[in-house]
RNA sequence: GGGCGCAUAGCUCAGCGGUAGAGCGCCUGCCUUACAAGCAGGAUGUCACUGGUUCGAAUCCGGUUGUGCCCACCA
């Protein structure tokens, strides 16, 4: 490999590098790291609160410290990076704020796991030492993802990096907590919560994953003779905590029992029969055991009927009721109790398989145990209302709009949020309890109460409590900092649709509350999930998880980024496969080589663009297209249509610029003179602009090439192109005609099996009215590799194209049969077209109702079909017979 | 149980009322001095099924089937 010009010194003038030194292949590894370091050193990504420029802000969804970069991150980061880079180029004070989440339960689990390998538990260390250990762990392993972000090219402002446990962010947490506590929006209450017997903490409703598990439904007879009821249950082990039997108030089968007491099997207790609307008489026997301490429904029934709640398990799910079952695990207890009941003849109908939905801890998959427990809650009513309204009244837009229904479903039906966690890693609840049952909630600047008997609540907050403050806590709130003033509220919040509830809704609640009704962001852009090339979820068990670094190593960051952006249809999942990344790598290489060609041919960005009168049709055509593409790309950016903007750019760059325009310009360059000078300037202009347009998505390769091409400082701070509004419909039509003619002749040659080396003299014969091709004879000849006609020219084949005829001297080499077949096929197609269009135009209803442009289009099609048929027939007639 | 979405070329997906598209893959021919990570040409679809609206439906409406996701206090 030759030496890479990118290692040449910065700030060289235009074309000072010998372009021939550019290697013929783009090698990402040779430019990426160096460019990123340069960008960071020069402070391009740092935003300034004092800037006069209008702000544009995106805060990163803070990844967990425990995590490493996966394709989902790479995907979202690519989009956020593209958005902020473009805005920066457009002259905004563009801030993309990075950081990480302490991820309470996930991180604590991780460190506990590590301890377990040393044969220790967190209790062995004690709280303080354990938390130290987590911090240590965070310093050592946390933030791995931040290094990976550099590889991806993320243009984040590293000077503003935040962590949810930073001092400043902790102040924000405590400030909000205190305010909400004082406002009565945070309270403490004993309720049924979702308890994870492995993590040993409460978790919120959305941290529970329900899945259909196989269970068994057994029917058990409670009581004796007349005074007996049969209940159906899947959770026999909880019967020791039963404090009632409930039936429907209108169920005549049990009317006589309501109010009576029935003896509970395996115990000395008797429990009442109560009538409650909740019971479905159709289900099972129509009678249900009530265990208020271990089932949320039963808890409600208990409240309505003033029943005691009997806690019969400890925090690990072990039975605590005195007797033969004490000390058994909940699942062992289930079979033991069923066996005991069977022995007593109380199992009325045997177990039958029953599939029902069972909750599991989203962290460790352990079956959740509903448990009666004292916890802290956020009263969501007013906050949820405001959160819904902000979207309903348009202050916040959700993109794509289809996904807003999910948001509304959630905020409009939100239950109070359990925010306390029985963990050690996290923001400690700032509440102190006094010796006389006093409770004191402290703000960040308040000293803890001194004196005997005061102690702080041992629990910490749900990790999403601090994430919910992220858009403003990271900007300095509760202080009214210049950052907050300048960059809040943020412009776009881009994240996966899977955390609408966890994060988006909560940021809305907190943001609207803390900032007096100002929403934390104006637009929410929801992305899908990254999946494998067959649309399957990536998971360790499938073995289809891909480390983005592997692909970046193999194909470069740009290739990965471009592939991800190409797949980003709004709100839908993104499949990705290695072959696609490879294809994007090829695109990057194509950009590389096209620029190399331009440099070799003296393309320039110096001086003003030549007058359009001086330009060739090809020059005017490509500039006309360029303007249209700038406008189109802008529209796609504004609509967050990343797949479309990627497609638009790839098609324009590869097909139109790198292929047709470059090929057409070759004959111009070869001819030299003023036209060549003009084209060199136009090619420089088009490449310059195209590289700018591509930069936000593929920052590395574009930067490397653009600085060489233009001698400019950096694309990161270059200006975003504006559509100059130059359009030339005539030039566009002319070049389209050339393209069609060239394709037509190529097709002929391919059908004829003509070797490229074969000598084919040809002449372009414009018809009487002139042809748009007339001016392009030399270019066409070159594109098709046709010779000039010589004295012995003998026309043996002619191709009518675009108002002209390409006469070819094949000197008897023509394959008559192949040509006959081809013409016959074309003729059939033309006849079908004629039939269709004639039919349409003969339809009065169509003529009466269809809009004029549509009718006109059909007329044109019909005329063309007629022409084609006549021409093809003539050609067929002229073919020598075989 | 409720809600949302999707069914278009071998694969992954655009298109969403006026001649069926892209990328990858496939076939054929080319090392044409920017690029073989390339170039040229080509093949491939009753647009799930079924009614309807319309001059005209892949596109709008109803139904069916299949499929994915979300929500729900399914003893």
mmCIF file of N, CA, C and O in Angstrom, chain A residues 398-479:
data_model
loop_
_atom_site.group_PDB
_atom_site.id
_atom_site.type_symbol
_atom_site.label_atom_id
_atom_site.label_comp_id
_atom_site.label_asym_id
_atom_site.label_seq_id
_atom_site.Cartn_x
_atom_site.Cartn_y
_atom_site.Cartn_z
ATOM 1 N N UNK A 398 -44.423 13.859 18.347
ATOM 2 C CA UNK A 398 -43.865 12.518 18.365
ATOM 3 C C UNK A 398 -43.759 12.022 16.933
ATOM 4 O O UNK A 398 -44.714 12.109 16.158
ATOM 5 N N UNK A 399 -42.584 11.544 16.626
ATOM 6 C CA UNK A 399 -42.325 11.104 15.254
ATOM 7 C C UNK A 399 -41.816 9.666 15.270
ATOM 8 O O UNK A 399 -40.888 9.372 15.993
ATOM 9 N N UNK A 400 -42.381 8.742 14.497
ATOM 10 C CA UNK A 400 -43.534 8.954 13.638
ATOM 11 C C UNK A 400 -44.821 8.998 14.465
ATOM 12 O O UNK A 400 -44.884 8.368 15.517
ATOM 13 N N UNK A 401 -45.809 9.731 13.989
ATOM 14 C CA UNK A 401 -47.032 9.979 14.772
ATOM 15 C C UNK A 401 -47.767 8.696 15.180
ATOM 16 O O UNK A 401 -48.418 8.680 16.217
ATOM 17 N N UNK A 402 -47.630 7.641 14.368
ATOM 18 C CA UNK A 402 -48.330 6.400 14.702
ATOM 19 C C UNK A 402 -47.979 5.917 16.102
ATOM 20 O O UNK A 402 -48.784 5.286 16.787
ATOM 21 N N UNK A 403 -46.769 6.198 16.511
ATOM 22 C CA UNK A 403 -46.326 5.669 17.797
ATOM 23 C C UNK A 403 -46.830 6.480 18.983
ATOM 24 O O UNK A 403 -46.661 6.083 20.126
ATOM 25 N N UNK A 404 -47.466 7.620 18.686
ATOM 26 C CA UNK A 404 -47.942 8.423 19.813
ATOM 27 C C UNK A 404 -49.077 7.721 20.556
ATOM 28 O O UNK A 404 -49.292 7.979 21.732
ATOM 29 N N UNK A 405 -49.770 6.821 19.878
ATOM 30 C CA UNK A 405 -50.867 6.130 20.581
ATOM 31 C C UNK A 405 -50.318 5.301 21.742
ATOM 32 O O UNK A 405 -50.956 5.150 22.768
ATOM 33 N N UNK A 406 -49.116 4.770 21.541
ATOM 34 C CA UNK A 406 -48.510 4.019 22.638
ATOM 35 C C UNK A 406 -48.225 4.918 23.823
ATOM 36 O O UNK A 406 -48.411 4.538 24.970
ATOM 37 N N UNK A 407 -47.773 6.103 23.500
ATOM 38 C CA UNK A 407 -47.469 7.077 24.541
ATOM 39 C C UNK A 407 -48.740 7.447 25.299
ATOM 40 O O UNK A 407 -48.771 7.427 26.527
ATOM 41 N N UNK A 408 -49.790 7.739 24.543
ATOM 42 C CA UNK A 408 -51.041 8.120 25.191
ATOM 43 C C UNK A 408 -51.612 6.980 26.029
ATOM 44 O O UNK A 408 -52.092 7.193 27.129
ATOM 45 N N UNK A 409 -51.584 5.768 25.480
ATOM 46 C CA UNK A 409 -52.089 4.616 26.232
ATOM 47 C C UNK A 409 -51.446 4.579 27.603
ATOM 48 O O UNK A 409 -52.074 4.268 28.602
ATOM 49 N N UNK A 410 -50.164 4.881 27.590
ATOM 50 C CA UNK A 410 -49.422 4.786 28.841
ATOM 51 C C UNK A 410 -49.736 5.950 29.774
ATOM 52 O O UNK A 410 -50.150 5.737 30.912
ATOM 53 N N UNK A 411 -49.542 7.181 29.296
ATOM 54 C CA UNK A 411 -49.707 8.304 30.216
ATOM 55 C C UNK A 411 -51.158 8.463 30.672
ATOM 56 O O UNK A 411 -51.421 8.942 31.767
ATOM 57 N N UNK A 412 -52.087 8.031 29.839
ATOM 58 C CA UNK A 412 -53.490 8.185 30.220
ATOM 59 C C UNK A 412 -53.969 7.103 31.187
ATOM 60 O O UNK A 412 -55.061 7.189 31.725
ATOM 61 N N UNK A 413 -53.178 6.065 31.350
ATOM 62 C CA UNK A 413 -53.588 4.990 32.258
ATOM 63 C C UNK A 413 -52.516 4.678 33.300
ATOM 64 O O UNK A 413 -52.447 3.579 33.811
ATOM 65 N N UNK A 414 -51.670 5.651 33.554
ATOM 66 C CA UNK A 414 -50.533 5.394 34.413
ATOM 67 C C UNK A 414 -50.952 5.152 35.866
ATOM 68 O O UNK A 414 -51.823 5.814 36.393
ATOM 69 N N UNK A 415 -50.298 4.151 36.478
ATOM 70 C CA UNK A 415 -50.492 3.919 37.908
ATOM 71 C C UNK A 415 -49.390 4.624 38.665
ATOM 72 O O UNK A 415 -48.332 4.916 38.106
ATOM 73 N N UNK A 416 -49.621 4.833 39.921
ATOM 74 C CA UNK A 416 -48.573 5.453 40.719
ATOM 75 C C UNK A 416 -47.298 4.627 40.598
ATOM 76 O O UNK A 416 -47.330 3.411 40.441
ATOM 77 N N UNK A 417 -46.202 5.347 40.673
ATOM 78 C CA UNK A 417 -44.904 4.766 40.345
ATOM 79 C C UNK A 417 -44.130 4.465 41.619
ATOM 80 O O UNK A 417 -43.858 5.375 42.406
ATOM 81 N N UNK A 418 -43.807 3.203 41.799
ATOM 82 C CA UNK A 418 -43.023 2.807 42.965
ATOM 83 C C UNK A 418 -41.553 3.156 42.697
ATOM 84 O O UNK A 418 -40.941 2.627 41.778
ATOM 85 N N UNK A 419 -41.016 4.094 43.480
ATOM 86 C CA UNK A 419 -39.671 4.615 43.188
ATOM 87 C C UNK A 419 -38.599 4.149 44.159
ATOM 88 O O UNK A 419 -37.426 4.439 43.962
ATOM 89 N N UNK A 420 -38.983 3.469 45.229
ATOM 90 C CA UNK A 420 -37.941 3.045 46.175
ATOM 91 C C UNK A 420 -37.434 1.662 45.820
ATOM 92 O O UNK A 420 -38.175 0.799 45.356
ATOM 93 N N UNK A 421 -36.143 1.502 46.001
ATOM 94 C CA UNK A 421 -35.501 0.225 45.699
ATOM 95 C C UNK A 421 -34.672 -0.188 46.910
ATOM 96 O O UNK A 421 -33.955 0.649 47.471
ATOM 97 N N UNK A 422 -34.723 -1.470 47.225
ATOM 98 C CA UNK A 422 -33.973 -1.944 48.381
ATOM 99 C C UNK A 422 -32.553 -2.317 47.931
ATOM 100 O O UNK A 422 -32.112 -3.459 48.035
ATOM 101 N N UNK A 423 -31.907 -1.296 47.364
ATOM 102 C CA UNK A 423 -30.559 -1.494 46.842
ATOM 103 C C UNK A 423 -29.612 -0.544 47.571
ATOM 104 O O UNK A 423 -30.045 0.319 48.327
ATOM 105 N N UNK A 424 -28.335 -0.716 47.274
ATOM 106 C CA UNK A 424 -27.346 0.177 47.868
ATOM 107 C C UNK A 424 -26.753 1.139 46.857
ATOM 108 O O UNK A 424 -26.154 2.140 47.197
ATOM 109 N N UNK A 425 -26.861 0.810 45.588
ATOM 110 C CA UNK A 425 -26.247 1.637 44.540
ATOM 111 C C UNK A 425 -27.305 2.526 43.911
ATOM 112 O O UNK A 425 -28.195 2.042 43.210
ATOM 113 N N UNK A 426 -27.209 3.808 44.214
ATOM 114 C CA UNK A 426 -28.186 4.724 43.658
ATOM 115 C C UNK A 426 -28.306 5.968 44.522
ATOM 116 O O UNK A 426 -27.524 6.161 45.452
ATOM 117 N N UNK A 427 -29.267 6.798 44.170
ATOM 118 C CA UNK A 427 -29.505 8.009 44.961
ATOM 119 C C UNK A 427 -30.329 7.645 46.183
ATOM 120 O O UNK A 427 -31.457 7.185 46.058
ATOM 121 N N UNK A 428 -29.763 7.889 47.339
ATOM 122 C CA UNK A 428 -30.454 7.508 48.569
ATOM 123 C C UNK A 428 -31.642 8.430 48.807
ATOM 124 O O UNK A 428 -31.584 9.643 48.534
ATOM 125 N N UNK A 429 -32.690 7.848 49.274
ATOM 126 C CA UNK A 429 -33.891 8.646 49.532
ATOM 127 C C UNK A 429 -33.603 9.660 50.641
ATOM 128 O O UNK A 429 -33.137 9.284 51.718
ATOM 129 N N UNK A 430 -33.824 10.944 50.360
ATOM 130 C CA UNK A 430 -33.374 11.996 51.292
ATOM 131 C C UNK A 430 -34.364 12.225 52.424
ATOM 132 O O UNK A 430 -34.741 13.355 52.718
ATOM 133 N N UNK A 431 -34.780 11.142 53.026
ATOM 134 C CA UNK A 431 -35.758 11.272 54.107
ATOM 135 C C UNK A 431 -35.176 10.661 55.372
ATOM 136 O O UNK A 431 -34.582 9.585 55.333
ATOM 137 N N UNK A 432 -35.361 11.391 56.457
ATOM 138 C CA UNK A 432 -34.850 10.930 57.760
ATOM 139 C C UNK A 432 -36.012 10.696 58.712
ATOM 140 O O UNK A 432 -36.999 11.430 58.699
ATOM 141 N N UNK A 433 -35.852 9.656 59.506
ATOM 142 C CA UNK A 433 -36.890 9.311 60.480
ATOM 143 C C UNK A 433 -36.362 9.574 61.877
ATOM 144 O O UNK A 433 -35.231 9.197 62.210
ATOM 145 N N UNK A 434 -37.191 10.218 62.687
ATOM 146 C CA UNK A 434 -36.786 10.578 64.038
ATOM 147 C C UNK A 434 -37.245 9.561 65.052
ATOM 148 O O UNK A 434 -38.000 8.638 64.732
ATOM 149 N N UNK A 435 -36.813 9.736 66.254
ATOM 150 C CA UNK A 435 -37.132 8.776 67.313
ATOM 151 C C UNK A 435 -38.627 8.748 67.648
ATOM 152 O O UNK A 435 -39.145 7.735 68.087
ATOM 153 N N UNK A 436 -39.314 9.854 67.411
ATOM 154 C CA UNK A 436 -40.732 9.889 67.767
ATOM 155 C C UNK A 436 -41.627 9.717 66.559
ATOM 156 O O UNK A 436 -42.708 10.298 66.471
ATOM 157 N N UNK A 437 -41.119 8.947 65.587
ATOM 158 C CA UNK A 437 -41.936 8.724 64.390
ATOM 159 C C UNK A 437 -41.981 9.937 63.490
ATOM 160 O O UNK A 437 -42.803 10.028 62.596
ATOM 161 N N UNK A 438 -41.072 10.874 63.731
ATOM 162 C CA UNK A 438 -40.998 12.060 62.894
ATOM 163 C C UNK A 438 -40.402 11.720 61.535
ATOM 164 O O UNK A 438 -39.562 10.836 61.424
ATOM 165 N N UNK A 439 -40.822 12.412 60.492
ATOM 166 C CA UNK A 439 -40.250 12.204 59.176
ATOM 167 C C UNK A 439 -39.803 13.539 58.625
ATOM 168 O O UNK A 439 -40.549 14.517 58.690
ATOM 169 N N UNK A 440 -38.569 13.588 58.096
ATOM 170 C CA UNK A 440 -38.114 14.855 57.550
ATOM 171 C C UNK A 440 -37.464 14.636 56.181
ATOM 172 O O UNK A 440 -36.551 13.825 56.039
ATOM 173 N N UNK A 441 -37.963 15.356 55.195
ATOM 174 C CA UNK A 441 -37.387 15.257 53.853
ATOM 175 C C UNK A 441 -36.438 16.428 53.657
ATOM 176 O O UNK A 441 -36.793 17.578 53.878
ATOM 177 N N UNK A 442 -35.228 16.116 53.207
ATOM 178 C CA UNK A 442 -34.205 17.157 53.114
ATOM 179 C C UNK A 442 -33.912 17.580 51.685
ATOM 180 O O UNK A 442 -33.827 16.751 50.789
ATOM 181 N N UNK A 443 -33.733 18.869 51.525
ATOM 182 C CA UNK A 443 -33.239 19.402 50.267
ATOM 183 C C UNK A 443 -31.727 19.268 50.217
ATOM 184 O O UNK A 443 -31.101 18.891 51.220
ATOM 185 N N UNK A 444 -31.117 19.598 49.091
ATOM 186 C CA UNK A 444 -29.679 19.345 48.912
ATOM 187 C C UNK A 444 -28.795 20.153 49.851
ATOM 188 O O UNK A 444 -27.673 19.747 50.126
ATOM 189 N N UNK A 445 -29.258 21.290 50.333
ATOM 190 C CA UNK A 445 -28.385 22.106 51.174
ATOM 191 C C UNK A 445 -28.710 21.988 52.650
ATOM 192 O O UNK A 445 -28.175 22.721 53.473
ATOM 193 N N UNK A 446 -29.605 21.080 52.969
ATOM 194 C CA UNK A 446 -29.988 20.956 54.367
ATOM 195 C C UNK A 446 -29.157 19.905 55.083
ATOM 196 O O UNK A 446 -28.873 18.844 54.527
ATOM 197 N N UNK A 447 -28.785 20.232 56.307
ATOM 198 C CA UNK A 447 -28.007 19.305 57.123
ATOM 199 C C UNK A 447 -28.929 18.218 57.665
ATOM 200 O O UNK A 447 -30.046 18.515 58.089
ATOM 201 N N UNK A 448 -28.466 17.007 57.697
ATOM 202 C CA UNK A 448 -29.268 15.945 58.302
ATOM 203 C C UNK A 448 -29.487 16.238 59.771
ATOM 204 O O UNK A 448 -28.608 16.832 60.412
ATOM 205 N N UNK A 449 -30.647 15.885 60.278
ATOM 206 C CA UNK A 449 -30.932 16.170 61.688
ATOM 207 C C UNK A 449 -29.953 15.423 62.575
ATOM 208 O O UNK A 449 -29.628 14.272 62.310
ATOM 209 N N UNK A 450 -29.484 16.104 63.605
ATOM 210 C CA UNK A 450 -28.578 15.434 64.532
ATOM 211 C C UNK A 450 -29.395 14.999 65.732
ATOM 212 O O UNK A 450 -30.543 15.370 65.894
ATOM 213 N N UNK A 451 -28.785 14.201 66.543
ATOM 214 C CA UNK A 451 -29.488 13.774 67.749
ATOM 215 C C UNK A 451 -29.776 12.300 67.721
ATOM 216 O O UNK A 451 -29.716 11.649 66.665
ATOM 217 N N UNK A 452 -30.073 11.796 68.902
ATOM 218 C CA UNK A 452 -30.307 10.370 69.068
ATOM 219 C C UNK A 452 -31.471 9.883 68.220
ATOM 220 O O UNK A 452 -32.469 10.577 68.062
ATOM 221 N N UNK A 453 -31.268 8.720 67.636
ATOM 222 C CA UNK A 453 -32.409 8.035 67.033
ATOM 223 C C UNK A 453 -32.770 8.456 65.631
ATOM 224 O O UNK A 453 -33.644 7.866 65.001
ATOM 225 N N UNK A 454 -32.130 9.474 65.064
ATOM 226 C CA UNK A 454 -32.427 9.843 63.682
ATOM 227 C C UNK A 454 -31.672 8.921 62.730
ATOM 228 O O UNK A 454 -30.516 8.629 62.915
ATOM 229 N N UNK A 455 -32.365 8.471 61.701
ATOM 230 C CA UNK A 455 -31.661 7.683 60.698
ATOM 231 C C UNK A 455 -32.303 7.907 59.335
ATOM 232 O O UNK A 455 -33.494 8.192 59.212
ATOM 233 N N UNK A 456 -31.468 7.758 58.325
ATOM 234 C CA UNK A 456 -31.947 8.002 56.963
ATOM 235 C C UNK A 456 -32.613 6.752 56.403
ATOM 236 O O UNK A 456 -32.226 5.620 56.737
ATOM 237 N N UNK A 457 -33.584 6.948 55.577
ATOM 238 C CA UNK A 457 -34.221 5.837 54.876
ATOM 239 C C UNK A 457 -33.131 5.057 54.141
ATOM 240 O O UNK A 457 -32.302 5.647 53.455
ATOM 241 N N UNK A 458 -33.118 3.741 54.291
ATOM 242 C CA UNK A 458 -32.021 2.968 53.703
ATOM 243 C C UNK A 458 -32.150 2.788 52.185
ATOM 244 O O UNK A 458 -31.184 2.404 51.535
ATOM 245 N N UNK A 459 -33.297 3.045 51.642
ATOM 246 C CA UNK A 459 -33.516 2.707 50.236
ATOM 247 C C UNK A 459 -32.946 3.750 49.281
ATOM 248 O O UNK A 459 -32.666 4.882 49.654
ATOM 249 N N UNK A 460 -32.802 3.325 48.029
ATOM 250 C CA UNK A 460 -32.391 4.256 46.974
ATOM 251 C C UNK A 460 -33.527 4.408 45.969
ATOM 252 O O UNK A 460 -34.509 3.673 46.015
ATOM 253 N N UNK A 461 -33.348 5.348 45.066
ATOM 254 C CA UNK A 461 -34.396 5.607 44.075
ATOM 255 C C UNK A 461 -34.212 4.748 42.834
ATOM 256 O O UNK A 461 -33.090 4.407 42.443
ATOM 257 N N UNK A 462 -35.324 4.445 42.223
ATOM 258 C CA UNK A 462 -35.332 3.821 40.905
ATOM 259 C C UNK A 462 -34.393 4.606 39.992
ATOM 260 O O UNK A 462 -34.381 5.832 39.979
ATOM 261 N N UNK A 463 -33.620 3.871 39.240
ATOM 262 C CA UNK A 463 -32.621 4.523 38.396
ATOM 263 C C UNK A 463 -33.265 5.474 37.391
ATOM 264 O O UNK A 463 -32.686 6.464 36.983
ATOM 265 N N UNK A 464 -34.496 5.197 37.008
ATOM 266 C CA UNK A 464 -35.180 6.037 36.021
ATOM 267 C C UNK A 464 -35.614 7.375 36.604
ATOM 268 O O UNK A 464 -36.017 8.266 35.873
ATOM 269 N N UNK A 465 -35.548 7.484 37.950
ATOM 270 C CA UNK A 465 -35.865 8.771 38.565
ATOM 271 C C UNK A 465 -34.824 9.794 38.117
ATOM 272 O O UNK A 465 -35.162 10.889 37.667
ATOM 273 N N UNK A 466 -33.552 9.422 38.196
ATOM 274 C CA UNK A 466 -32.518 10.381 37.782
ATOM 275 C C UNK A 466 -32.441 10.504 36.259
ATOM 276 O O UNK A 466 -32.176 11.588 35.739
ATOM 277 N N UNK A 467 -32.695 9.415 35.541
ATOM 278 C CA UNK A 467 -32.696 9.521 34.076
ATOM 279 C C UNK A 467 -33.799 10.464 33.615
ATOM 280 O O UNK A 467 -33.672 11.116 32.582
ATOM 281 N N UNK A 468 -34.860 10.499 34.376
ATOM 282 C CA UNK A 468 -35.996 11.338 34.002
ATOM 283 C C UNK A 468 -35.672 12.826 34.054
ATOM 284 O O UNK A 468 -36.350 13.640 33.449
ATOM 285 N N UNK A 469 -34.619 13.161 34.814
ATOM 286 C CA UNK A 469 -34.237 14.575 34.938
ATOM 287 C C UNK A 469 -33.156 14.963 33.928
ATOM 288 O O UNK A 469 -32.756 16.119 33.840
ATOM 289 N N UNK A 470 -32.662 13.959 33.202
ATOM 290 C CA UNK A 470 -31.477 14.089 32.351
ATOM 291 C C UNK A 470 -31.456 15.331 31.460
ATOM 292 O O UNK A 470 -30.415 16.009 31.384
ATOM 293 N N UNK A 471 -32.545 15.684 30.768
ATOM 294 C CA UNK A 471 -32.446 16.813 29.838
ATOM 295 C C UNK A 471 -32.124 18.148 30.511
ATOM 296 O O UNK A 471 -31.612 19.040 29.861
ATOM 297 N N UNK A 472 -32.432 18.289 31.800
ATOM 298 C CA UNK A 472 -32.086 19.571 32.429
ATOM 299 C C UNK A 472 -31.057 19.429 33.542
ATOM 300 O O UNK A 472 -30.290 20.351 33.791
ATOM 301 N N UNK A 473 -31.008 18.255 34.178
ATOM 302 C CA UNK A 473 -29.999 18.084 35.221
ATOM 303 C C UNK A 473 -28.601 18.157 34.610
ATOM 304 O O UNK A 473 -27.663 18.648 35.232
ATOM 305 N N UNK A 474 -28.467 17.709 33.379
ATOM 306 C CA UNK A 474 -27.158 17.731 32.719
ATOM 307 C C UNK A 474 -26.740 19.144 32.341
ATOM 308 O O UNK A 474 -25.575 19.391 32.055
ATOM 309 N N UNK A 475 -27.703 20.056 32.307
ATOM 310 C CA UNK A 475 -27.385 21.424 31.913
ATOM 311 C C UNK A 475 -27.223 22.339 33.127
ATOM 312 O O UNK A 475 -27.136 23.557 32.985
ATOM 313 N N UNK A 476 -27.199 21.729 34.317
ATOM 314 C CA UNK A 476 -26.891 22.511 35.495
ATOM 315 C C UNK A 476 -28.037 22.747 36.467
ATOM 316 O O UNK A 476 -27.834 23.219 37.574
ATOM 317 N N UNK A 477 -29.255 22.434 36.052
ATOM 318 C CA UNK A 477 -30.388 22.593 36.958
ATOM 319 C C UNK A 477 -30.084 21.855 38.249
ATOM 320 O O UNK A 477 -29.461 20.809 38.194
ATOM 321 N N UNK A 478 -30.473 22.303 39.394
ATOM 322 C CA UNK A 478 -31.416 23.392 39.699
ATOM 323 C C UNK A 478 -30.847 24.807 39.601
ATOM 324 O O UNK A 478 -31.601 25.757 39.771
ATOM 325 N N UNK A 479 -29.560 24.933 39.312
ATOM 326 C CA UNK A 479 -29.062 26.296 39.105
ATOM 327 C C UNK A 479 -29.545 26.788 37.746
ATOM 328 O O UNK A 479 -29.627 26.010 36.804
#
